[in-house]
Amino acid sequence: MNSWASLAAKQLFQAWAHSGVTHIPNPREEGVRAAEKWLEQWSVDSGVEVAKSLGVFPGESAASLNKTAPATSPALPPAAPSPASISPAPAPSTPAPSIPAAPMRSSSPLPSLVDGQTHWSERPLELAARNERFRLLQAEVAACRKCTEIVCRRQKTVFGVGPSNARIVMFGEAPGADEDRVGEPFVGAAGQLLDKILVASGLSREEVYIMNALRCRPPNNRTPTEAEIENCRPFFETQLETIQPEYIVCWGAVAVRAVLRSTESVGRLRGKFHTYRGAKVMVTYHPAYLLRNPEAKRLTWDDMKMLMRELGIPIPPPKRA
Ligand code: URA
Ligand code: URA
């Protein structure tokens, strides 16, 4: 291998290591198709972008990379020992001090939901480990290019905000124009209504975790496609599995499709709790829908009261007309 290719291989290998990759398939043992599929997910672009967003590449000279890179630069990355999901990331032999150690678990997507599973797949993490996983996962999100129609138009990816140990997750649809510009969920008109609903319910925006089915804005705010939801599934499922909230509120039909994998209407699913792994799931109308159909606000208030009763939050007496 020439020196340019060797350096590129080293850089890529490091990027993968620092992005939390725990397993690299060996085509000789696991088949070429498995290796190709893996490369599609962890493309050169994504490896480099992850590295950049983690601050690994800029300012690092080839010499310092050579120091920290594995002793041999493989033409094809070597296979890590199995089982993949619990093995630590392949660390460079001399880790650079500025790069935080990879967490014990990969930040990479967890195995997808087993339908009907009523408990979380892993033990809850300490707060610092949750935050570290989110930091790495956020870099993966920023580097994701799976939804080709969306990715060329997006300004910012919208990961989610709030405490990584929140009791309640507010789960929406997808970023709109404001969220795409700011990089935070629910900051536009729908977000302002959401804030009001939260305050009226004795909750604050700061104590809940707010996220969406999609991390990128669909063109003209069109409804996310099934394929787009599935592309984002590994991200939102990992976020939910990390937070392990007691309650998830699905705001609107797209959130329902993502979390409950149901195409039932909001109207039929609201009014009772459903289950997603270890969380109770409440379904209500999307704030943007409420802005267009104010008469439905009364129903969402009924839904919020159901949640407040569960949380032991006193329900204010009805205002006199
Ligand atoms: N609507 C959503 O569903 N999510 C946002 O973040 C903003 C608007
Ligand atoms: N249909 C939707 O898509 N969202 C709602 O909130 C209600 C009906």
Coordinates of C-alpha atoms and ligand atoms in Angstrom, one line a residue:
M1 CA 0.0 0.0 0.0
N2 CA 1.4 3.5 -0.8
S3 CA 1.9 5.9 2.0
W4 CA -1.1 8.1 1.1
A5 CA -3.4 5.1 1.2
S6 CA -1.8 3.8 4.4
L7 CA -2.3 7.2 6.1
A8 CA -5.9 7.3 4.9
A9 CA -6.5 3.9 6.3
K10 CA -5.0 4.8 9.6
Q11 CA -7.1 8.0 9.8
L12 CA -10.3 6.1 9.0
F13 CA -9.5 3.4 11.5
Q14 CA -9.0 6.0 14.2
A15 CA -12.2 7.8 13.3
W16 CA -14.1 4.6 13.7
A17 CA -12.4 3.8 17.0
H18 CA -13.2 7.3 18.4
S19 CA -16.8 7.2 17.1
G20 CA -17.4 4.2 19.3
V21 CA -17.3 1.4 16.7
T22 CA -16.8 -1.8 18.6
H23 CA -16.8 -4.3 15.8
I24 CA -15.4 -4.3 12.3
P25 CA -16.4 -7.3 10.2
N26 CA -13.8 -9.4 8.6
P27 CA -14.9 -10.2 5.0
R28 CA -13.0 -13.5 5.0
E29 CA -14.9 -14.7 8.1
E30 CA -18.2 -13.0 7.9
G31 CA -18.7 -12.6 4.2
V32 CA -18.2 -9.8 1.8
R33 CA -21.9 -8.7 2.0
A34 CA -21.7 -8.1 5.7
A35 CA -18.5 -6.1 5.3
E36 CA -20.1 -4.0 2.4
K37 CA -23.2 -3.3 4.5
W38 CA -21.0 -2.2 7.4
L39 CA -19.0 0.1 5.1
E40 CA -22.3 1.6 3.8
Q41 CA -23.2 2.6 7.3
W42 CA -19.7 3.7 8.3
S43 CA -18.8 5.3 5.0
V44 CA -15.6 7.1 4.4
D45 CA -17.5 10.4 4.6
S46 CA -19.1 9.5 7.8
G47 CA -15.8 8.3 9.3
V48 CA -14.2 11.6 8.4
E49 CA -17.1 13.7 9.5
V50 CA -17.3 11.9 12.8
A51 CA -13.6 12.5 13.3
K52 CA -13.9 16.2 12.5
S53 CA -16.9 16.7 14.8
L54 CA -14.9 15.1 17.6
G55 CA -12.0 17.3 16.8
V56 CA -9.7 14.4 16.0
F57 CA -8.4 15.5 12.6
P58 CA -8.1 19.3 12.5
G59 CA -4.6 20.4 13.7
E60 CA -3.3 16.9 14.0
S61 CA -0.3 16.3 11.8
A62 CA 0.4 13.2 10.0
A63 CA 3.2 12.6 12.4
S64 CA 0.9 12.7 15.5
L65 CA -1.5 10.4 13.7
N66 CA 1.3 8.0 12.9
K67 CA 2.2 8.0 16.6
T68 CA -1.3 7.2 17.8
A69 CA -2.4 4.9 14.9
P70 CA -2.3 1.1 15.3
A71 CA 1.2 -0.3 14.6
T72 CA 0.1 -2.0 11.4
S73 CA -2.2 -0.3 9.0
P74 CA -4.4 -3.0 7.6
A75 CA -5.6 -3.0 4.0
L76 CA -8.9 -4.2 5.4
P77 CA -9.7 -3.4 9.0
P78 CA -9.2 -6.4 11.2
A79 CA -12.1 -8.2 12.8
A80 CA -12.7 -7.3 16.5
P81 CA -13.4 -10.2 18.8
S82 CA -17.0 -11.2 19.3
P83 CA -19.5 -10.6 20.8
A84 CA -19.5 -7.2 19.1
S85 CA -22.0 -5.5 21.4
I86 CA -20.0 -5.8 24.6
S87 CA -16.4 -5.5 23.4
P88 CA -14.8 -2.2 24.0
A89 CA -13.8 0.0 21.0
P90 CA -10.5 -0.8 19.5
A91 CA -8.4 1.9 21.1
P92 CA -5.3 3.3 19.5
S93 CA -2.1 2.0 21.1
T94 CA -1.2 5.5 22.5
P95 CA -4.5 7.4 22.9
A96 CA -4.1 11.2 22.4
P97 CA -4.8 12.9 25.8
S98 CA -7.3 15.3 24.3
I99 CA -9.6 12.5 23.1
P100 CA -11.9 11.2 25.7
A101 CA -12.0 7.4 26.1
A102 CA -14.8 5.7 24.2
P103 CA -17.5 4.4 26.5
M104 CA -17.8 0.7 27.4
R105 CA -20.7 0.3 25.0
S106 CA -20.8 1.5 21.5
S107 CA -22.7 4.7 20.8
S108 CA -23.7 2.8 17.7
P109 CA -27.3 1.8 17.3
L110 CA -28.6 -0.8 19.7
P111 CA -30.3 -3.9 18.3
S112 CA -33.7 -3.0 17.1
L113 CA -36.8 -3.4 19.2
V114 CA -38.2 -6.8 19.7
D115 CA -41.9 -6.1 19.1
G116 CA -43.9 -6.3 22.3
Q117 CA -40.8 -6.1 24.6
T118 CA -41.9 -4.6 27.8
H119 CA -38.6 -3.8 29.5
W120 CA -35.4 -1.9 28.6
S121 CA -32.6 -3.9 27.0
E122 CA -29.8 -2.8 29.2
R123 CA -29.2 -1.7 32.7
P124 CA -29.5 2.1 33.2
L125 CA -26.2 4.0 32.8
E126 CA -24.7 6.6 35.1
L127 CA -25.4 10.2 34.1
A128 CA -21.9 10.8 32.8
A129 CA -22.0 7.7 30.6
R130 CA -25.3 8.7 29.2
N131 CA -24.0 12.1 28.3
E132 CA -20.9 10.7 26.8
R133 CA -22.9 8.3 24.7
F134 CA -25.1 11.2 23.5
R135 CA -22.1 13.2 22.6
L136 CA -20.8 10.4 20.3
L137 CA -24.3 9.6 19.0
Q138 CA -24.8 13.3 18.1
A139 CA -21.6 13.2 16.1
E140 CA -22.9 10.2 14.2
V141 CA -26.2 12.0 13.6
A142 CA -24.4 15.0 12.2
A143 CA -22.5 12.7 9.8
C144 CA -25.5 10.7 8.8
R145 CA -26.3 10.9 5.1
K146 CA -28.9 8.1 4.7
C147 CA -31.9 10.2 3.6
T148 CA -30.6 11.4 0.3
E149 CA -33.6 13.8 -0.4
I150 CA -33.2 15.5 3.0
V151 CA -29.5 15.6 3.6
C152 CA -28.6 18.0 0.8
R153 CA -31.1 20.5 2.1
R154 CA -30.6 20.4 5.8
Q155 CA -28.9 23.2 7.7
K156 CA -28.6 21.5 11.1
T157 CA -29.4 18.2 12.5
V158 CA -31.7 18.2 15.5
F159 CA -30.6 15.6 18.0
G160 CA -32.8 16.4 21.1
V161 CA -32.5 18.5 24.2
G162 CA -33.0 17.9 27.9
P163 CA -31.6 15.9 30.8
S164 CA -30.4 12.4 29.7
N165 CA -32.0 11.1 32.8
A166 CA -35.4 12.8 32.4
R167 CA -38.5 11.0 33.6
I168 CA -40.5 12.1 30.6
V169 CA -39.7 12.2 26.9
M170 CA -41.7 14.5 24.6
F171 CA -41.6 12.8 21.2
G172 CA -42.5 14.8 18.1
E173 CA -42.3 14.4 14.4
A174 CA -39.5 16.2 12.6
P175 CA -37.7 19.5 12.6
G176 CA -39.4 22.4 10.8
A177 CA -37.7 25.5 9.4
D178 CA -36.9 27.1 12.8
E179 CA -35.5 23.9 14.2
D180 CA -33.4 23.3 11.1
R181 CA -31.9 26.7 11.6
V182 CA -31.4 26.5 15.3
G183 CA -30.6 22.8 15.7
E184 CA -33.0 22.4 18.6
P185 CA -36.4 20.7 18.6
F186 CA -39.7 22.5 19.1
V187 CA -38.4 26.1 19.0
G188 CA -40.9 27.4 16.4
A189 CA -44.7 28.1 16.7
A190 CA -45.5 24.5 17.6
G191 CA -42.8 24.6 20.2
Q192 CA -44.2 27.7 21.8
L193 CA -47.6 25.9 22.1
L194 CA -45.8 22.9 23.5
D195 CA -44.1 25.1 26.2
K196 CA -47.5 26.5 27.2
I197 CA -49.0 23.0 27.5
L198 CA -46.0 21.9 29.6
V199 CA -46.3 24.9 32.0
A200 CA -50.1 24.4 32.3
S201 CA -49.4 20.8 33.2
G202 CA -47.0 21.7 36.0
L203 CA -44.0 20.6 34.0
S204 CA -41.1 22.7 32.6
R205 CA -39.3 22.4 29.3
E206 CA -36.0 22.0 31.3
E207 CA -37.1 18.9 33.1
V208 CA -38.3 16.9 30.1
Y209 CA -36.3 15.4 27.2
I210 CA -37.6 16.7 23.8
M211 CA -36.8 14.8 20.6
N212 CA -38.4 13.8 17.3
A213 CA -38.8 10.8 15.0
L214 CA -36.5 12.5 12.5
R215 CA -33.3 14.4 13.1
C216 CA -33.5 16.4 9.9
R217 CA -36.1 18.6 8.3
P218 CA -38.0 17.0 5.4
P219 CA -38.4 19.4 2.4
N220 CA -41.3 21.8 2.8
N221 CA -42.1 20.0 6.1
R222 CA -43.7 17.1 4.3
T223 CA -44.6 14.1 6.4
P224 CA -41.7 11.8 7.0
T225 CA -41.7 8.7 4.9
E226 CA -41.6 5.2 6.4
A227 CA -38.1 4.8 5.0
E228 CA -36.9 8.0 6.7
I229 CA -38.4 6.9 10.1
E230 CA -36.6 3.6 9.7
N231 CA -33.3 5.3 8.8
C232 CA -33.6 7.4 12.0
R233 CA -34.9 4.5 14.2
P234 CA -31.4 3.4 15.4
F235 CA -30.9 6.9 16.7
F236 CA -34.2 7.5 18.4
E237 CA -34.2 4.0 19.9
T238 CA -30.7 4.4 21.3
Q239 CA -31.8 7.8 22.8
L240 CA -34.8 6.2 24.4
E241 CA -32.9 3.2 25.6
T242 CA -30.3 5.5 27.2
I243 CA -32.8 7.8 28.9
Q244 CA -35.1 4.9 29.9
P245 CA -37.9 7.4 30.7
E246 CA -40.9 6.4 32.7
Y247 CA -43.2 8.1 30.3
I248 CA -43.1 9.0 26.6
V249 CA -45.6 11.4 25.1
C250 CA -46.2 10.8 21.4
W251 CA -47.2 14.1 19.9
G252 CA -49.1 13.2 16.7
A253 CA -49.4 10.4 14.2
V254 CA -45.7 10.3 13.1
A255 CA -44.5 9.9 16.7
V256 CA -47.0 7.0 17.1
R257 CA -45.7 5.4 13.9
A258 CA -42.1 5.7 15.2
V259 CA -42.6 4.7 18.8
L260 CA -45.5 2.3 18.8
R261 CA -45.1 1.1 15.1
S262 CA -48.8 1.7 14.8
T263 CA -50.8 3.4 11.9
E264 CA -53.9 3.8 14.1
S265 CA -55.1 7.4 14.4
V266 CA -54.3 9.6 17.4
G267 CA -58.0 9.8 18.1
R268 CA -58.2 6.0 18.6
L269 CA -55.0 5.6 20.6
R270 CA -55.3 8.5 23.0
G271 CA -56.9 8.2 26.5
K272 CA -54.9 5.3 27.7
F273 CA -51.3 4.3 28.3
H274 CA -49.5 2.0 25.8
T275 CA -46.1 0.4 26.3
Y276 CA -42.7 1.0 24.7
R277 CA -40.1 -1.2 26.4
G278 CA -40.1 0.0 30.0
A279 CA -42.0 3.2 29.4
K280 CA -45.7 4.1 29.6
V281 CA -46.7 5.8 26.3
M282 CA -49.3 8.5 26.0
V283 CA -50.6 9.6 22.7
T284 CA -52.0 13.0 21.9
Y285 CA -52.5 15.6 19.2
H286 CA -49.5 17.3 17.7
P287 CA -49.1 21.0 18.7
A288 CA -49.1 22.0 15.0
Y289 CA -52.4 20.2 14.6
L290 CA -53.7 22.0 17.7
L291 CA -52.8 25.3 16.2
R292 CA -54.9 24.5 13.1
N293 CA -57.7 22.8 15.1
P294 CA -58.0 24.7 18.4
E295 CA -61.1 22.8 19.3
A296 CA -58.9 19.7 19.9
K297 CA -56.9 21.5 22.7
R298 CA -59.6 20.4 25.1
L299 CA -58.8 16.8 24.3
T300 CA -55.0 17.3 24.7
W301 CA -55.7 18.9 28.1
D302 CA -57.7 15.8 29.1
D303 CA -54.6 13.7 28.0
M304 CA -52.2 15.9 30.0
K305 CA -54.5 15.5 33.1
M306 CA -54.2 11.7 32.7
L307 CA -50.4 12.1 32.8
M308 CA -50.5 14.6 35.7
R309 CA -52.6 12.1 37.8
E310 CA -49.9 9.5 37.2
L311 CA -47.2 11.9 38.2
G312 CA -49.1 13.2 41.3
I313 CA -49.2 16.7 39.9
P314 CA -52.3 18.6 41.3
I315 CA -54.8 19.5 38.6
P316 CA -56.0 23.1 38.7
P317 CA -59.7 23.6 39.0
P318 CA -61.4 24.5 35.7
K319 CA -61.5 28.2 35.0
R320 CA -65.0 29.8 35.2
A321 CA -66.2 30.9 31.8
Ligands
URA1 N1 -42.7 19.9 15.1 C1 -42.1 18.7 15.5 O1 -42.7 17.7 15.5 N2 -40.9 18.8 16.0 C2 -40.2 19.9 16.1 O2 -39.1 19.8 16.6 C3 -40.8 21.1 15.7 C4 -42.0 21.0 15.1
URA2 N1 -53.3 13.7 12.7 C1 -52.0 14.0 12.8 O1 -51.2 13.7 12.0 N2 -51.6 14.5 14.0 C2 -52.4 14.8 15.0 O2 -52.0 15.3 16.0 C3 -53.7 14.5 14.8 C4 -54.2 13.9 13.7

